[in-house]
Amino acid sequence: MKKRMGLLFWAALTIIVIINVLPYLWTILTSLKKQNEIYTVKILPEEFYLDNYIQVILESGFFTNILNSLIVSGSTALICIIIGVPAAYAFARLKFKFQNLLFMLVLFITIFPGIFIISPLFSFLKEIGAIDTYFALILPYVAYFTPLVVWILTGFFRTIPQAIEEVAIMDGCGLFKLITRIILPLSLPGILTVGIIAFTLSWNEFLFALIFTSSDAARTVPVAISQFQGVHSLNWGQMTAAAITATIPIVLISIALQKYIISGLTAGAIKE
């Protein structure tokens, strides 16, 4: 019985892995095919066609869009952390009037779709002359993703024993030292985790980037990839090559911070 259950487990796990890996593998193979090969039933290309990557990297100006995404996503993640850390710490440690109501409002903001505010926000940004700038994207991203950061970090701060801070205060630790030497080091995995989440959400966001940008001066990666669509055709080779190229920064950041991300995501499961 145990052997049969083990076989079923590995069979199910194999199917899940194939289902998740196959789209990525197909995208990579498509990016290495000529346009006329993409619509055939062949899985592997006759030869690896690198011109799609050459055209995307050297001729299309796609690196400008990647730089825009790095600036917008990095700024959004940083501002979300600056605002979210003290707010989450207050929700986790302090007791104040209407605390639960305010926390529910924070969660409520995260359920609104972007289309709900896009018209008045566009009018506001146009009025102040911010259309097609980084500010036009950073502002709504911070407004949308900060509540999520606060929500996640509040749960993370609650897993840190408050006795540690109390002992530090009794030993004469001031507020500045308490924050820099106790709170921030202990909460670093959680802070980096929410930073990566805010960065990734900003990097992948399409609707605001499509409406609020009109040129490569501020156009980010998702919108730039959609521009590879022609009037009468769709250049799947270049589009998939651009998608693979745009994925590399996220993968590298995730690998570099993998240790902190794993500990940050699992910390909430630990009960004191």
Protein backbone atom coordinates (compact mmCIF):
# COMPACT_ATOMS: atom_id res chain seq x y z
CA MET A 1 0.00 0.00 0.00
CA LYS A 2 2.79 2.41 0.94
CA LYS A 3 4.66 1.55 -2.25
CA ARG A 4 1.56 2.25 -4.34
CA MET A 5 1.01 5.57 -2.58
CA GLY A 6 4.65 6.45 -3.18
CA LEU A 7 4.31 5.75 -6.90
CA LEU A 8 1.14 7.84 -7.09
CA PHE A 9 2.92 10.67 -5.28
CA TRP A 10 5.88 10.68 -7.67
CA ALA A 11 3.59 10.36 -10.69
CA ALA A 12 1.52 13.34 -9.54
CA LEU A 13 4.69 15.33 -8.75
CA THR A 14 6.11 14.56 -12.20
CA ILE A 15 2.91 15.72 -13.90
CA ILE A 16 2.88 18.95 -11.88
CA VAL A 17 6.54 19.66 -12.75
CA ILE A 18 5.90 19.02 -16.46
CA ILE A 19 2.83 21.28 -16.47
CA ASN A 20 4.81 24.11 -14.81
CA VAL A 21 8.04 23.71 -16.77
CA LEU A 22 6.56 23.09 -20.24
CA PRO A 23 5.42 26.71 -20.93
CA TYR A 24 8.88 28.07 -20.05
CA LEU A 25 10.59 25.44 -22.19
CA TRP A 26 8.24 26.15 -25.08
CA THR A 27 8.95 29.89 -24.80
CA ILE A 28 12.71 29.31 -24.89
CA LEU A 29 12.44 27.01 -27.93
CA THR A 30 10.15 29.47 -29.71
CA SER A 31 12.66 32.27 -29.18
CA LEU A 32 15.28 30.14 -30.97
CA LYS A 33 13.17 29.45 -34.06
CA LYS A 34 12.77 31.27 -37.34
CA GLN A 35 9.37 32.82 -37.97
CA ASN A 36 8.33 30.15 -40.50
CA GLU A 37 9.26 27.34 -38.06
CA ILE A 38 7.15 28.67 -35.20
CA TYR A 39 3.87 27.63 -36.85
CA THR A 40 5.04 24.07 -37.58
CA VAL A 41 4.59 21.01 -35.36
CA LYS A 42 8.34 20.65 -34.83
CA ILE A 43 9.32 20.95 -31.18
CA LEU A 44 13.04 21.55 -31.73
CA PRO A 45 14.29 24.08 -34.30
CA GLU A 46 16.38 22.85 -37.21
CA GLU A 47 19.11 25.20 -36.00
CA PHE A 48 19.28 27.58 -33.09
CA TYR A 49 18.30 30.96 -34.52
CA LEU A 50 19.90 33.71 -32.44
CA ASP A 51 18.84 36.62 -34.63
CA ASN A 52 15.73 37.12 -32.49
CA TYR A 53 17.92 37.93 -29.49
CA ILE A 54 20.30 40.05 -31.58
CA GLN A 55 17.43 42.15 -32.93
CA VAL A 56 15.85 42.54 -29.50
CA ILE A 57 19.08 43.42 -27.69
CA LEU A 58 20.94 45.46 -30.30
CA GLU A 59 18.32 46.90 -32.65
CA SER A 60 15.03 47.40 -30.83
CA GLY A 61 16.20 49.55 -27.90
CA PHE A 62 14.78 46.99 -25.50
CA PHE A 63 17.54 47.67 -22.96
CA THR A 64 16.05 51.14 -22.46
CA ASN A 65 12.78 49.51 -21.45
CA ILE A 66 14.62 47.16 -19.09
CA LEU A 67 16.36 50.16 -17.52
CA ASN A 68 12.97 51.88 -17.12
CA SER A 69 11.57 48.79 -15.41
CA LEU A 70 14.58 48.57 -13.09
CA ILE A 71 14.20 52.23 -12.06
CA VAL A 72 10.42 52.05 -11.61
CA SER A 73 10.36 48.66 -9.87
CA GLY A 74 13.37 49.42 -7.68
CA SER A 75 11.97 52.79 -6.61
CA THR A 76 8.56 51.24 -5.92
CA ALA A 77 10.04 48.45 -3.80
CA LEU A 78 12.20 50.89 -1.83
CA ILE A 79 9.34 53.32 -1.12
CA CYS A 80 6.99 50.46 -0.21
CA ILE A 81 9.56 49.22 2.32
CA ILE A 82 10.17 52.71 3.76
CA ILE A 83 6.43 53.22 4.28
CA GLY A 84 5.47 49.63 5.01
CA VAL A 85 8.03 48.72 7.69
CA PRO A 86 7.02 51.33 10.31
CA ALA A 87 3.31 50.87 9.49
CA ALA A 88 3.52 47.09 9.84
CA TYR A 89 5.55 47.38 13.05
CA ALA A 90 2.89 49.70 14.50
CA PHE A 91 0.12 47.22 13.65
CA ALA A 92 2.12 44.33 15.10
CA ARG A 93 3.36 45.94 18.34
CA LEU A 94 1.19 48.91 19.27
CA LYS A 95 -2.37 49.11 20.52
CA PHE A 96 -4.35 52.11 19.32
CA LYS A 97 -7.92 53.13 18.59
CA PHE A 98 -9.57 51.64 15.49
CA GLN A 99 -6.53 49.42 14.92
CA ASN A 100 -8.49 46.47 13.55
CA LEU A 101 -10.63 48.74 11.37
CA LEU A 102 -7.55 50.42 9.87
CA PHE A 103 -5.92 47.05 9.23
CA MET A 104 -9.06 45.84 7.45
CA LEU A 105 -9.01 49.00 5.33
CA VAL A 106 -5.41 48.22 4.37
CA LEU A 107 -6.49 44.77 3.22
CA PHE A 108 -9.57 46.22 1.48
CA ILE A 109 -7.42 48.44 -0.72
CA THR A 110 -5.61 45.42 -2.16
CA ILE A 111 -8.81 43.94 -3.65
CA PHE A 112 -9.66 46.91 -5.89
CA PRO A 113 -8.81 46.33 -9.58
CA GLY A 114 -6.59 48.90 -11.25
CA ILE A 115 -9.27 49.83 -13.77
CA PHE A 116 -11.31 51.22 -10.87
CA ILE A 117 -9.07 54.29 -10.44
CA ILE A 118 -7.36 54.54 -13.80
CA SER A 119 -9.59 57.30 -15.23
CA PRO A 120 -9.33 59.82 -12.35
CA LEU A 121 -5.65 58.97 -11.89
CA PHE A 122 -4.97 59.63 -15.57
CA SER A 123 -6.73 63.00 -15.32
CA PHE A 124 -4.67 63.90 -12.24
CA LEU A 125 -1.36 62.90 -13.82
CA LYS A 126 -2.19 64.75 -17.03
CA GLU A 127 -3.11 67.85 -15.04
CA ILE A 128 0.29 67.95 -13.31
CA GLY A 129 2.17 67.04 -16.50
CA ALA A 130 3.41 63.66 -15.23
CA ILE A 131 2.21 61.45 -18.09
CA ASP A 132 5.02 59.41 -19.69
CA THR A 133 7.31 59.79 -16.67
CA TYR A 134 8.57 57.44 -13.99
CA PHE A 135 6.42 59.26 -11.43
CA ALA A 136 3.26 58.30 -13.34
CA LEU A 137 4.04 54.63 -12.67
CA ILE A 138 5.71 54.79 -9.27
CA LEU A 139 2.81 56.67 -7.66
CA PRO A 140 0.04 54.10 -8.42
CA TYR A 141 2.39 51.16 -7.81
CA VAL A 142 3.28 52.42 -4.34
CA ALA A 143 -0.39 53.06 -3.58
CA TYR A 144 -1.35 49.56 -4.67
CA PHE A 145 1.52 47.46 -3.34
CA THR A 146 2.23 49.16 0.01
CA PRO A 147 -0.92 47.68 1.64
CA LEU A 148 0.26 44.21 0.60
CA VAL A 149 3.69 44.92 2.09
CA VAL A 150 2.09 46.12 5.34
CA TRP A 151 -0.11 43.04 5.52
CA ILE A 152 2.75 40.57 5.00
CA LEU A 153 5.20 42.37 7.32
CA THR A 154 2.62 42.67 10.10
CA GLY A 155 2.39 38.89 10.26
CA PHE A 156 6.17 38.63 10.10
CA PHE A 157 6.76 41.11 12.96
CA ARG A 158 4.31 39.18 15.12
CA THR A 159 6.54 36.09 14.85
CA ILE A 160 9.47 37.97 16.41
CA PRO A 161 9.39 37.56 20.22
CA GLN A 162 8.65 40.92 21.80
CA ALA A 163 10.73 39.89 24.82
CA ILE A 164 13.90 40.48 22.78
CA GLU A 165 13.01 44.15 22.37
CA GLU A 166 11.97 44.48 26.02
CA VAL A 167 15.28 43.08 27.22
CA ALA A 168 17.18 45.45 24.92
CA ILE A 169 15.25 48.43 26.30
CA MET A 170 15.93 47.31 29.87
CA ASP A 171 19.64 47.16 29.03
CA GLY A 172 19.53 50.83 28.04
CA CYS A 173 19.12 50.44 24.28
CA GLY A 174 17.72 53.65 22.79
CA LEU A 175 15.16 53.86 20.02
CA PHE A 176 17.73 54.31 17.24
CA LYS A 177 19.86 51.36 18.40
CA LEU A 178 16.72 49.28 18.95
CA ILE A 179 15.69 49.82 15.34
CA THR A 180 19.12 49.47 13.71
CA ARG A 181 20.59 46.68 15.87
CA ILE A 182 17.56 44.62 16.89
CA ILE A 183 14.47 45.14 14.76
CA LEU A 184 15.99 45.55 11.29
CA PRO A 185 18.48 42.63 11.52
CA LEU A 186 15.77 40.30 12.84
CA SER A 187 13.27 41.40 10.21
CA LEU A 188 15.70 41.50 7.26
CA PRO A 189 14.40 38.26 5.65
CA GLY A 190 10.82 39.55 5.75
CA ILE A 191 11.79 42.99 4.45
CA LEU A 192 13.76 41.55 1.53
CA THR A 193 10.91 39.16 0.76
CA VAL A 194 8.28 41.90 0.50
CA GLY A 195 10.78 44.01 -1.43
CA ILE A 196 11.13 41.24 -4.02
CA ILE A 197 7.34 40.84 -4.15
CA ALA A 198 6.79 44.58 -4.71
CA PHE A 199 9.62 44.63 -7.27
CA THR A 200 8.19 41.68 -9.20
CA LEU A 201 4.62 42.99 -9.16
CA SER A 202 5.84 46.35 -10.47
CA TRP A 203 8.01 44.68 -13.08
CA ASN A 204 5.07 42.63 -14.45
CA GLU A 205 2.35 45.31 -14.24
CA PHE A 206 0.85 46.11 -17.64
CA LEU A 207 -2.34 48.20 -17.39
CA PHE A 208 -0.97 51.36 -15.76
CA ALA A 209 2.22 51.14 -17.83
CA LEU A 210 0.17 50.93 -21.03
CA ILE A 211 -2.10 53.89 -20.20
CA PHE A 212 0.39 56.22 -18.50
CA THR A 213 3.34 55.89 -20.90
CA SER A 214 3.51 56.70 -24.60
CA SER A 215 7.20 56.48 -25.50
CA ASP A 216 10.40 54.69 -24.58
CA ALA A 217 11.19 57.54 -22.18
CA ALA A 218 9.27 55.66 -19.48
CA ARG A 219 7.80 52.58 -21.19
CA THR A 220 8.45 49.43 -19.17
CA VAL A 221 9.12 45.84 -20.22
CA PRO A 222 5.56 44.40 -20.42
CA VAL A 223 4.36 47.19 -22.73
CA ALA A 224 7.56 47.05 -24.78
CA ILE A 225 7.05 43.32 -25.37
CA SER A 226 3.52 43.96 -26.62
CA GLN A 227 4.95 46.42 -29.17
CA PHE A 228 6.53 43.55 -31.10
CA GLN A 229 3.06 42.85 -32.45
CA GLY A 230 2.74 44.21 -35.99
CA VAL A 231 -0.33 45.47 -37.82
CA HIS A 232 -0.84 42.26 -39.80
CA SER A 233 1.45 39.80 -38.03
CA LEU A 234 2.77 38.77 -34.64
CA ASN A 235 6.52 38.31 -34.33
CA TRP A 236 6.54 35.46 -31.82
CA GLY A 237 10.29 34.94 -32.17
CA GLN A 238 11.24 38.44 -31.05
CA MET A 239 8.42 38.60 -28.50
CA THR A 240 9.54 35.42 -26.76
CA ALA A 241 13.20 36.48 -26.99
CA ALA A 242 12.26 39.75 -25.29
CA ALA A 243 10.30 37.87 -22.63
CA ILE A 244 13.29 35.62 -21.86
CA THR A 245 15.64 38.62 -21.77
CA ALA A 246 13.30 40.49 -19.41
CA THR A 247 13.05 37.48 -17.10
CA ILE A 248 16.81 37.26 -16.52
CA PRO A 249 17.05 40.21 -14.03
CA ILE A 250 14.23 38.78 -11.89
CA VAL A 251 15.85 35.33 -11.89
CA LEU A 252 19.26 36.72 -10.93
CA ILE A 253 17.82 38.81 -8.08
CA SER A 254 15.80 35.84 -6.80
CA ILE A 255 18.85 33.56 -6.87
CA ALA A 256 21.01 36.14 -5.10
CA LEU A 257 18.43 36.63 -2.32
CA GLN A 258 17.11 33.07 -2.24
CA LYS A 259 18.24 32.42 1.34
CA TYR A 260 16.43 35.47 2.67
CA ILE A 261 13.31 34.88 0.58
CA ILE A 262 12.87 31.30 1.84
CA SER A 263 13.35 32.27 5.48
CA GLY A 264 11.05 35.27 5.06
CA LEU A 265 8.25 33.25 3.50
CA THR A 266 8.45 30.44 6.06
CA ALA A 267 8.80 32.64 9.16
CA GLY A 268 5.07 33.15 9.42
CA ALA A 269 4.56 29.42 9.91
CA ILE A 270 6.56 29.37 13.16
CA LYS A 271 4.55 29.65 16.34
CA GLU A 272 6.07 31.09 19.44
